[in-house]
Amino acid sequence: MASTTLPALTVGFDLDMTLIDSRPGIRACYRALSERTGVYIDADLAVTRLGPPLAEELANWFPAEEVPAVADVYREMYPAFAVEATPALPGAREAVAAVRRAGGRAIVVTAKYEPNAKLHLAHLGIEPDAVVGDLWAEQKAQALREHDAGVYVGDHVGDVRGARAAGALSVAVATGPCSPEELRAAGADVVLGDLTEFPRWISDYRPARA
């Protein structure tokens, strides 16, 4: 008789505005960077468009040739200004725990600089099975495939694109800069209001897979 045992499910999560509300910390870090460099940065505007790599945002404020060096300064300053100021989003810990209860693995795949991503997770007591940083949009597919992730959860249309490029189910949460309509239009398979809805969704998803 054929076995009905399912392979262990791996679920990937984005970080900024999916698991954590990074706006307060990033706002503080941009303001400190502006003071240090003497270059005006509208930190309130910058935190409304989180998701893409740091260099894309810095290019709005600094000449292109200065962006790599400024990005290095920002990343160096980041732990002092951003980590303690950043809370977990509602349902974040419970979402990771729900994956484990379902017998799965939880990984984080993010565009954030990987060492700083790990600092956030350690500070908040969120312990994924793996953390992969410095990947954006379709680039995330590389890590998702390497970890055999069947589901990827994110808040940005770039996360939807990453999931689709990896052949993973795209679960989107409307906690970031993209509306539910934008997420659906980008091809999200599931759109949740926030991660508090995720445990019920995954408990239904596993029996459906079986």
PDB file of C-alpha atoms in Angstrom:
ATOM      1  CA  MET A   1       0.000   0.000   0.000  1.00  0.00           C
ATOM      2  CA  ALA A   2       1.394   3.404  -0.936  1.00  0.00           C
ATOM      3  CA  SER A   3       2.492   5.622   1.931  1.00  0.00           C
ATOM      4  CA  THR A   4       0.376   8.730   2.622  1.00  0.00           C
ATOM      5  CA  THR A   5       3.107  10.401   4.656  1.00  0.00           C
ATOM      6  CA  LEU A   6       3.835  13.891   3.363  1.00  0.00           C
ATOM      7  CA  PRO A   7       7.381  15.236   3.148  1.00  0.00           C
ATOM      8  CA  ALA A   8       8.218  17.840   5.794  1.00  0.00           C
ATOM      9  CA  LEU A   9       6.900  21.239   4.765  1.00  0.00           C
ATOM     10  CA  THR A  10       9.340  24.148   4.660  1.00  0.00           C
ATOM     11  CA  VAL A  11       7.823  27.620   4.926  1.00  0.00           C
ATOM     12  CA  GLY A  12       9.843  30.713   4.103  1.00  0.00           C
ATOM     13  CA  PHE A  13       9.092  34.091   5.665  1.00  0.00           C
ATOM     14  CA  ASP A  14      10.168  37.550   4.622  1.00  0.00           C
ATOM     15  CA  LEU A  15      11.390  39.745   7.504  1.00  0.00           C
ATOM     16  CA  ASP A  16      10.646  43.484   7.189  1.00  0.00           C
ATOM     17  CA  MET A  17       6.913  44.187   7.515  1.00  0.00           C
ATOM     18  CA  THR A  18       6.154  40.453   7.491  1.00  0.00           C
ATOM     19  CA  LEU A  19       7.652  39.229  10.772  1.00  0.00           C
ATOM     20  CA  ILE A  20       8.833  42.580  12.154  1.00  0.00           C
ATOM     21  CA  ASP A  21       7.650  46.180  12.067  1.00  0.00           C
ATOM     22  CA  SER A  22      10.984  47.642  11.087  1.00  0.00           C
ATOM     23  CA  ARG A  23       9.670  51.163  10.473  1.00  0.00           C
ATOM     24  CA  PRO A  24      10.630  52.689  13.869  1.00  0.00           C
ATOM     25  CA  GLY A  25      14.165  51.341  13.777  1.00  0.00           C
ATOM     26  CA  ILE A  26      14.822  52.118  10.129  1.00  0.00           C
ATOM     27  CA  ARG A  27      13.392  55.618  10.588  1.00  0.00           C
ATOM     28  CA  ALA A  28      15.780  56.205  13.497  1.00  0.00           C
ATOM     29  CA  CYS A  29      18.728  54.861  11.526  1.00  0.00           C
ATOM     30  CA  TYR A  30      17.994  57.026   8.489  1.00  0.00           C
ATOM     31  CA  ARG A  31      17.750  60.116  10.691  1.00  0.00           C
ATOM     32  CA  ALA A  32      21.086  59.275  12.293  1.00  0.00           C
ATOM     33  CA  LEU A  33      22.613  58.662   8.862  1.00  0.00           C
ATOM     34  CA  SER A  34      21.319  62.029   7.675  1.00  0.00           C
ATOM     35  CA  GLU A  35      22.864  63.759  10.676  1.00  0.00           C
ATOM     36  CA  ARG A  36      26.173  61.954  10.186  1.00  0.00           C
ATOM     37  CA  THR A  37      26.464  62.649   6.450  1.00  0.00           C
ATOM     38  CA  GLY A  38      24.798  66.064   6.346  1.00  0.00           C
ATOM     39  CA  VAL A  39      22.522  64.846   3.548  1.00  0.00           C
ATOM     40  CA  TYR A  40      18.759  65.278   3.889  1.00  0.00           C
ATOM     41  CA  ILE A  41      16.801  62.004   3.991  1.00  0.00           C
ATOM     42  CA  ASP A  42      13.033  61.997   4.390  1.00  0.00           C
ATOM     43  CA  ALA A  43      12.949  59.079   6.827  1.00  0.00           C
ATOM     44  CA  ASP A  44       9.163  59.140   7.112  1.00  0.00           C
ATOM     45  CA  LEU A  45       8.852  58.725   3.359  1.00  0.00           C
ATOM     46  CA  ALA A  46      11.545  56.064   3.179  1.00  0.00           C
ATOM     47  CA  VAL A  47       9.774  53.768   5.628  1.00  0.00           C
ATOM     48  CA  THR A  48       6.616  53.785   3.506  1.00  0.00           C
ATOM     49  CA  ARG A  49       8.407  51.859   0.764  1.00  0.00           C
ATOM     50  CA  LEU A  50      10.298  49.134   2.607  1.00  0.00           C
ATOM     51  CA  GLY A  51      11.048  45.919   0.781  1.00  0.00           C
ATOM     52  CA  PRO A  52      13.575  46.593  -1.991  1.00  0.00           C
ATOM     53  CA  PRO A  53      17.311  46.566  -1.238  1.00  0.00           C
ATOM     54  CA  LEU A  54      18.865  49.379   0.769  1.00  0.00           C
ATOM     55  CA  ALA A  55      20.802  50.687  -2.241  1.00  0.00           C
ATOM     56  CA  GLU A  56      17.575  51.454  -4.088  1.00  0.00           C
ATOM     57  CA  GLU A  57      16.395  53.750  -1.301  1.00  0.00           C
ATOM     58  CA  LEU A  58      19.772  55.414  -0.796  1.00  0.00           C
ATOM     59  CA  ALA A  59      19.889  56.223  -4.511  1.00  0.00           C
ATOM     60  CA  ASN A  60      17.054  58.687  -3.871  1.00  0.00           C
ATOM     61  CA  TRP A  61      19.289  60.749  -1.582  1.00  0.00           C
ATOM     62  CA  PHE A  62      22.908  60.191  -2.595  1.00  0.00           C
ATOM     63  CA  PRO A  63      24.812  60.247  -5.920  1.00  0.00           C
ATOM     64  CA  ALA A  64      25.100  56.776  -7.411  1.00  0.00           C
ATOM     65  CA  GLU A  65      28.856  56.642  -6.917  1.00  0.00           C
ATOM     66  CA  GLU A  66      28.438  57.272  -3.165  1.00  0.00           C
ATOM     67  CA  VAL A  67      25.719  54.698  -2.517  1.00  0.00           C
ATOM     68  CA  PRO A  68      27.925  51.631  -1.825  1.00  0.00           C
ATOM     69  CA  ALA A  69      30.016  53.459   0.771  1.00  0.00           C
ATOM     70  CA  VAL A  70      26.961  55.040   2.398  1.00  0.00           C
ATOM     71  CA  ALA A  71      25.259  51.640   2.513  1.00  0.00           C
ATOM     72  CA  ASP A  72      28.248  50.294   4.435  1.00  0.00           C
ATOM     73  CA  VAL A  73      27.970  53.167   6.922  1.00  0.00           C
ATOM     74  CA  TYR A  74      24.226  52.556   7.333  1.00  0.00           C
ATOM     75  CA  ARG A  75      24.720  48.833   7.991  1.00  0.00           C
ATOM     76  CA  GLU A  76      27.430  49.607  10.543  1.00  0.00           C
ATOM     77  CA  MET A  77      25.147  52.057  12.365  1.00  0.00           C
ATOM     78  CA  TYR A  78      22.060  49.878  12.105  1.00  0.00           C
ATOM     79  CA  PRO A  79      22.433  47.651  15.210  1.00  0.00           C
ATOM     80  CA  ALA A  80      22.755  50.639  17.535  1.00  0.00           C
ATOM     81  CA  PHE A  81      19.692  52.449  16.189  1.00  0.00           C
ATOM     82  CA  ALA A  82      17.310  49.867  14.767  1.00  0.00           C
ATOM     83  CA  VAL A  83      17.330  46.552  16.592  1.00  0.00           C
ATOM     84  CA  GLU A  84      15.889  47.475  19.988  1.00  0.00           C
ATOM     85  CA  ALA A  85      13.398  49.882  18.398  1.00  0.00           C
ATOM     86  CA  THR A  86      11.857  47.177  16.196  1.00  0.00           C
ATOM     87  CA  PRO A  87       8.956  45.045  17.474  1.00  0.00           C
ATOM     88  CA  ALA A  88       7.606  41.795  16.133  1.00  0.00           C
ATOM     89  CA  LEU A  89       4.420  42.154  14.138  1.00  0.00           C
ATOM     90  CA  PRO A  90       1.244  40.608  15.594  1.00  0.00           C
ATOM     91  CA  GLY A  91       1.227  36.870  15.057  1.00  0.00           C
ATOM     92  CA  ALA A  92       4.896  36.576  14.034  1.00  0.00           C
ATOM     93  CA  ARG A  93       6.000  34.209  16.786  1.00  0.00           C
ATOM     94  CA  GLU A  94       2.773  32.251  16.527  1.00  0.00           C
ATOM     95  CA  ALA A  95       3.206  31.844  12.758  1.00  0.00           C
ATOM     96  CA  VAL A  96       6.649  30.299  13.156  1.00  0.00           C
ATOM     97  CA  ALA A  97       5.345  28.074  15.954  1.00  0.00           C
ATOM     98  CA  ALA A  98       2.438  26.982  13.738  1.00  0.00           C
ATOM     99  CA  VAL A  99       4.861  25.755  11.085  1.00  0.00           C
ATOM    100  CA  ARG A 100       6.635  23.677  13.710  1.00  0.00           C
ATOM    101  CA  ARG A 101       3.349  22.271  15.042  1.00  0.00           C
ATOM    102  CA  ALA A 102       2.559  21.206  11.494  1.00  0.00           C
ATOM    103  CA  GLY A 103       5.824  19.256  11.464  1.00  0.00           C
ATOM    104  CA  GLY A 104       7.553  21.743   9.193  1.00  0.00           C
ATOM    105  CA  ARG A 105      10.627  23.935   9.066  1.00  0.00           C
ATOM    106  CA  ALA A 106      10.548  27.734   9.138  1.00  0.00           C
ATOM    107  CA  ILE A 107      13.198  29.786   7.347  1.00  0.00           C
ATOM    108  CA  VAL A 108      13.655  33.515   6.811  1.00  0.00           C
ATOM    109  CA  VAL A 109      14.637  34.813   3.369  1.00  0.00           C
ATOM    110  CA  THR A 110      15.064  38.578   3.268  1.00  0.00           C
ATOM    111  CA  ALA A 111      16.620  41.448   1.360  1.00  0.00           C
ATOM    112  CA  LYS A 112      18.051  42.754   4.628  1.00  0.00           C
ATOM    113  CA  TYR A 113      21.772  42.468   5.347  1.00  0.00           C
ATOM    114  CA  GLU A 114      21.968  39.004   6.849  1.00  0.00           C
ATOM    115  CA  PRO A 115      23.890  39.804  10.070  1.00  0.00           C
ATOM    116  CA  ASN A 116      21.364  42.526  10.932  1.00  0.00           C
ATOM    117  CA  ALA A 117      18.444  40.223  10.113  1.00  0.00           C
ATOM    118  CA  LYS A 118      19.846  37.689  12.587  1.00  0.00           C
ATOM    119  CA  LEU A 119      20.202  40.402  15.243  1.00  0.00           C
ATOM    120  CA  HIS A 120      16.503  41.263  14.922  1.00  0.00           C
ATOM    121  CA  LEU A 121      15.399  37.649  15.226  1.00  0.00           C
ATOM    122  CA  ALA A 122      17.652  36.972  18.214  1.00  0.00           C
ATOM    123  CA  HIS A 123      16.474  40.137  19.973  1.00  0.00           C
ATOM    124  CA  LEU A 124      12.830  39.125  19.518  1.00  0.00           C
ATOM    125  CA  GLY A 125      13.336  35.488  20.401  1.00  0.00           C
ATOM    126  CA  ILE A 126      12.241  34.210  16.997  1.00  0.00           C
ATOM    127  CA  GLU A 127      14.311  31.163  16.047  1.00  0.00           C
ATOM    128  CA  PRO A 128      13.927  30.030  12.436  1.00  0.00           C
ATOM    129  CA  ASP A 129      15.731  26.963  11.122  1.00  0.00           C
ATOM    130  CA  ALA A 130      17.753  29.100   8.696  1.00  0.00           C
ATOM    131  CA  VAL A 131      18.229  32.767   7.787  1.00  0.00           C
ATOM    132  CA  VAL A 132      19.288  33.904   4.318  1.00  0.00           C
ATOM    133  CA  GLY A 133      19.791  37.605   3.648  1.00  0.00           C
ATOM    134  CA  ASP A 134      20.689  39.974   0.823  1.00  0.00           C
ATOM    135  CA  LEU A 135      18.148  38.518  -1.638  1.00  0.00           C
ATOM    136  CA  TRP A 136      15.356  40.507  -3.278  1.00  0.00           C
ATOM    137  CA  ALA A 137      12.361  39.500  -5.396  1.00  0.00           C
ATOM    138  CA  GLU A 138      13.245  36.764  -7.921  1.00  0.00           C
ATOM    139  CA  GLN A 139      16.660  36.329  -6.246  1.00  0.00           C
ATOM    140  CA  LYS A 140      14.850  34.833  -3.261  1.00  0.00           C
ATOM    141  CA  ALA A 141      13.942  31.829  -5.387  1.00  0.00           C
ATOM    142  CA  GLN A 142      17.523  30.588  -5.095  1.00  0.00           C
ATOM    143  CA  ALA A 143      17.299  30.183  -1.311  1.00  0.00           C
ATOM    144  CA  LEU A 144      13.728  28.916  -1.423  1.00  0.00           C
ATOM    145  CA  ARG A 145      14.697  26.174  -3.859  1.00  0.00           C
ATOM    146  CA  GLU A 146      17.832  25.276  -1.899  1.00  0.00           C
ATOM    147  CA  HIS A 147      15.719  24.771   1.226  1.00  0.00           C
ATOM    148  CA  ASP A 148      12.895  23.079  -0.708  1.00  0.00           C
ATOM    149  CA  ALA A 149      10.372  25.650   0.520  1.00  0.00           C
ATOM    150  CA  GLY A 150       6.828  24.909  -0.577  1.00  0.00           C
ATOM    151  CA  VAL A 151       5.383  28.163   0.793  1.00  0.00           C
ATOM    152  CA  TYR A 152       6.775  31.687   0.965  1.00  0.00           C
ATOM    153  CA  VAL A 153       5.119  34.356   3.109  1.00  0.00           C
ATOM    154  CA  GLY A 154       5.776  38.033   2.413  1.00  0.00           C
ATOM    155  CA  ASP A 155       4.207  41.479   2.318  1.00  0.00           C
ATOM    156  CA  HIS A 156       5.533  42.887  -0.962  1.00  0.00           C
ATOM    157  CA  VAL A 157       4.872  42.161  -4.629  1.00  0.00           C
ATOM    158  CA  GLY A 158       8.597  41.359  -4.826  1.00  0.00           C
ATOM    159  CA  ASP A 159       7.974  38.530  -2.359  1.00  0.00           C
ATOM    160  CA  VAL A 160       5.187  37.223  -4.566  1.00  0.00           C
ATOM    161  CA  ARG A 161       7.551  37.236  -7.522  1.00  0.00           C
ATOM    162  CA  GLY A 162      10.173  35.389  -5.503  1.00  0.00           C
ATOM    163  CA  ALA A 163       7.706  32.695  -4.481  1.00  0.00           C
ATOM    164  CA  ARG A 164       6.479  32.227  -8.028  1.00  0.00           C
ATOM    165  CA  ALA A 165      10.019  32.035  -9.406  1.00  0.00           C
ATOM    166  CA  ALA A 166      10.734  29.256  -6.890  1.00  0.00           C
ATOM    167  CA  GLY A 167       7.542  27.355  -7.691  1.00  0.00           C
ATOM    168  CA  ALA A 168       6.351  27.914  -4.112  1.00  0.00           C
ATOM    169  CA  LEU A 169       2.878  28.846  -2.950  1.00  0.00           C
ATOM    170  CA  SER A 170       2.747  32.609  -2.415  1.00  0.00           C
ATOM    171  CA  VAL A 171       1.064  33.627   0.848  1.00  0.00           C
ATOM    172  CA  ALA A 172       0.912  37.402   1.176  1.00  0.00           C
ATOM    173  CA  VAL A 173       0.146  39.489   4.241  1.00  0.00           C
ATOM    174  CA  ALA A 174      -1.190  43.019   3.870  1.00  0.00           C
ATOM    175  CA  THR A 175       1.056  44.493   6.567  1.00  0.00           C
ATOM    176  CA  GLY A 176       3.565  46.244   4.316  1.00  0.00           C
ATOM    177  CA  PRO A 177       3.460  48.864   1.566  1.00  0.00           C
ATOM    178  CA  CYS A 178       1.386  46.781  -0.880  1.00  0.00           C
ATOM    179  CA  SER A 179      -2.401  46.586  -0.756  1.00  0.00           C
ATOM    180  CA  PRO A 180      -4.299  43.294  -0.943  1.00  0.00           C
ATOM    181  CA  GLU A 181      -5.325  44.222  -4.489  1.00  0.00           C
ATOM    182  CA  GLU A 182      -1.701  44.787  -5.519  1.00  0.00           C
ATOM    183  CA  LEU A 183      -0.647  41.495  -3.970  1.00  0.00           C
ATOM    184  CA  ARG A 184      -3.403  39.570  -5.744  1.00  0.00           C
ATOM    185  CA  ALA A 185      -2.629  41.284  -9.042  1.00  0.00           C
ATOM    186  CA  ALA A 186       1.025  40.234  -8.670  1.00  0.00           C
ATOM    187  CA  GLY A 187      -0.087  36.611  -8.417  1.00  0.00           C
ATOM    188  CA  ALA A 188      -0.364  35.848  -4.689  1.00  0.00           C
ATOM    189  CA  ASP A 189      -2.156  32.549  -4.140  1.00  0.00           C
ATOM    190  CA  VAL A 190      -3.400  33.551  -0.682  1.00  0.00           C
ATOM    191  CA  VAL A 191      -3.771  37.017   0.861  1.00  0.00           C
ATOM    192  CA  LEU A 192      -4.119  37.343   4.645  1.00  0.00           C
ATOM    193  CA  GLY A 193      -4.738  40.490   6.641  1.00  0.00           C
ATOM    194  CA  ASP A 194      -1.766  39.737   8.893  1.00  0.00           C
ATOM    195  CA  LEU A 195       0.084  36.812  10.450  1.00  0.00           C
ATOM    196  CA  THR A 196      -2.544  36.300  13.149  1.00  0.00           C
ATOM    197  CA  GLU A 197      -4.527  34.542  10.397  1.00  0.00           C
ATOM    198  CA  PHE A 198      -1.638  32.269   9.412  1.00  0.00           C
ATOM    199  CA  PRO A 199      -1.934  29.462  12.038  1.00  0.00           C
ATOM    200  CA  ARG A 200      -5.510  28.678  11.013  1.00  0.00           C
ATOM    201  CA  TRP A 201      -4.553  28.844   7.341  1.00  0.00           C
ATOM    202  CA  ILE A 202      -1.654  26.415   7.682  1.00  0.00           C
ATOM    203  CA  SER A 203      -3.680  24.009   9.815  1.00  0.00           C
ATOM    204  CA  ASP A 204      -6.174  23.820   6.938  1.00  0.00           C
ATOM    205  CA  TYR A 205      -3.452  23.694   4.275  1.00  0.00           C
ATOM    206  CA  ARG A 206      -1.727  20.597   5.634  1.00  0.00           C
ATOM    207  CA  PRO A 207      -4.856  18.400   5.566  1.00  0.00           C
ATOM    208  CA  ALA A 208      -5.638  19.742   2.102  1.00  0.00           C
ATOM    209  CA  ARG A 209      -2.174  18.651   0.905  1.00  0.00           C
ATOM    210  CA  ALA A 210      -2.771  15.199   2.361  1.00  0.00           C
TER     211      ALA A 210
END
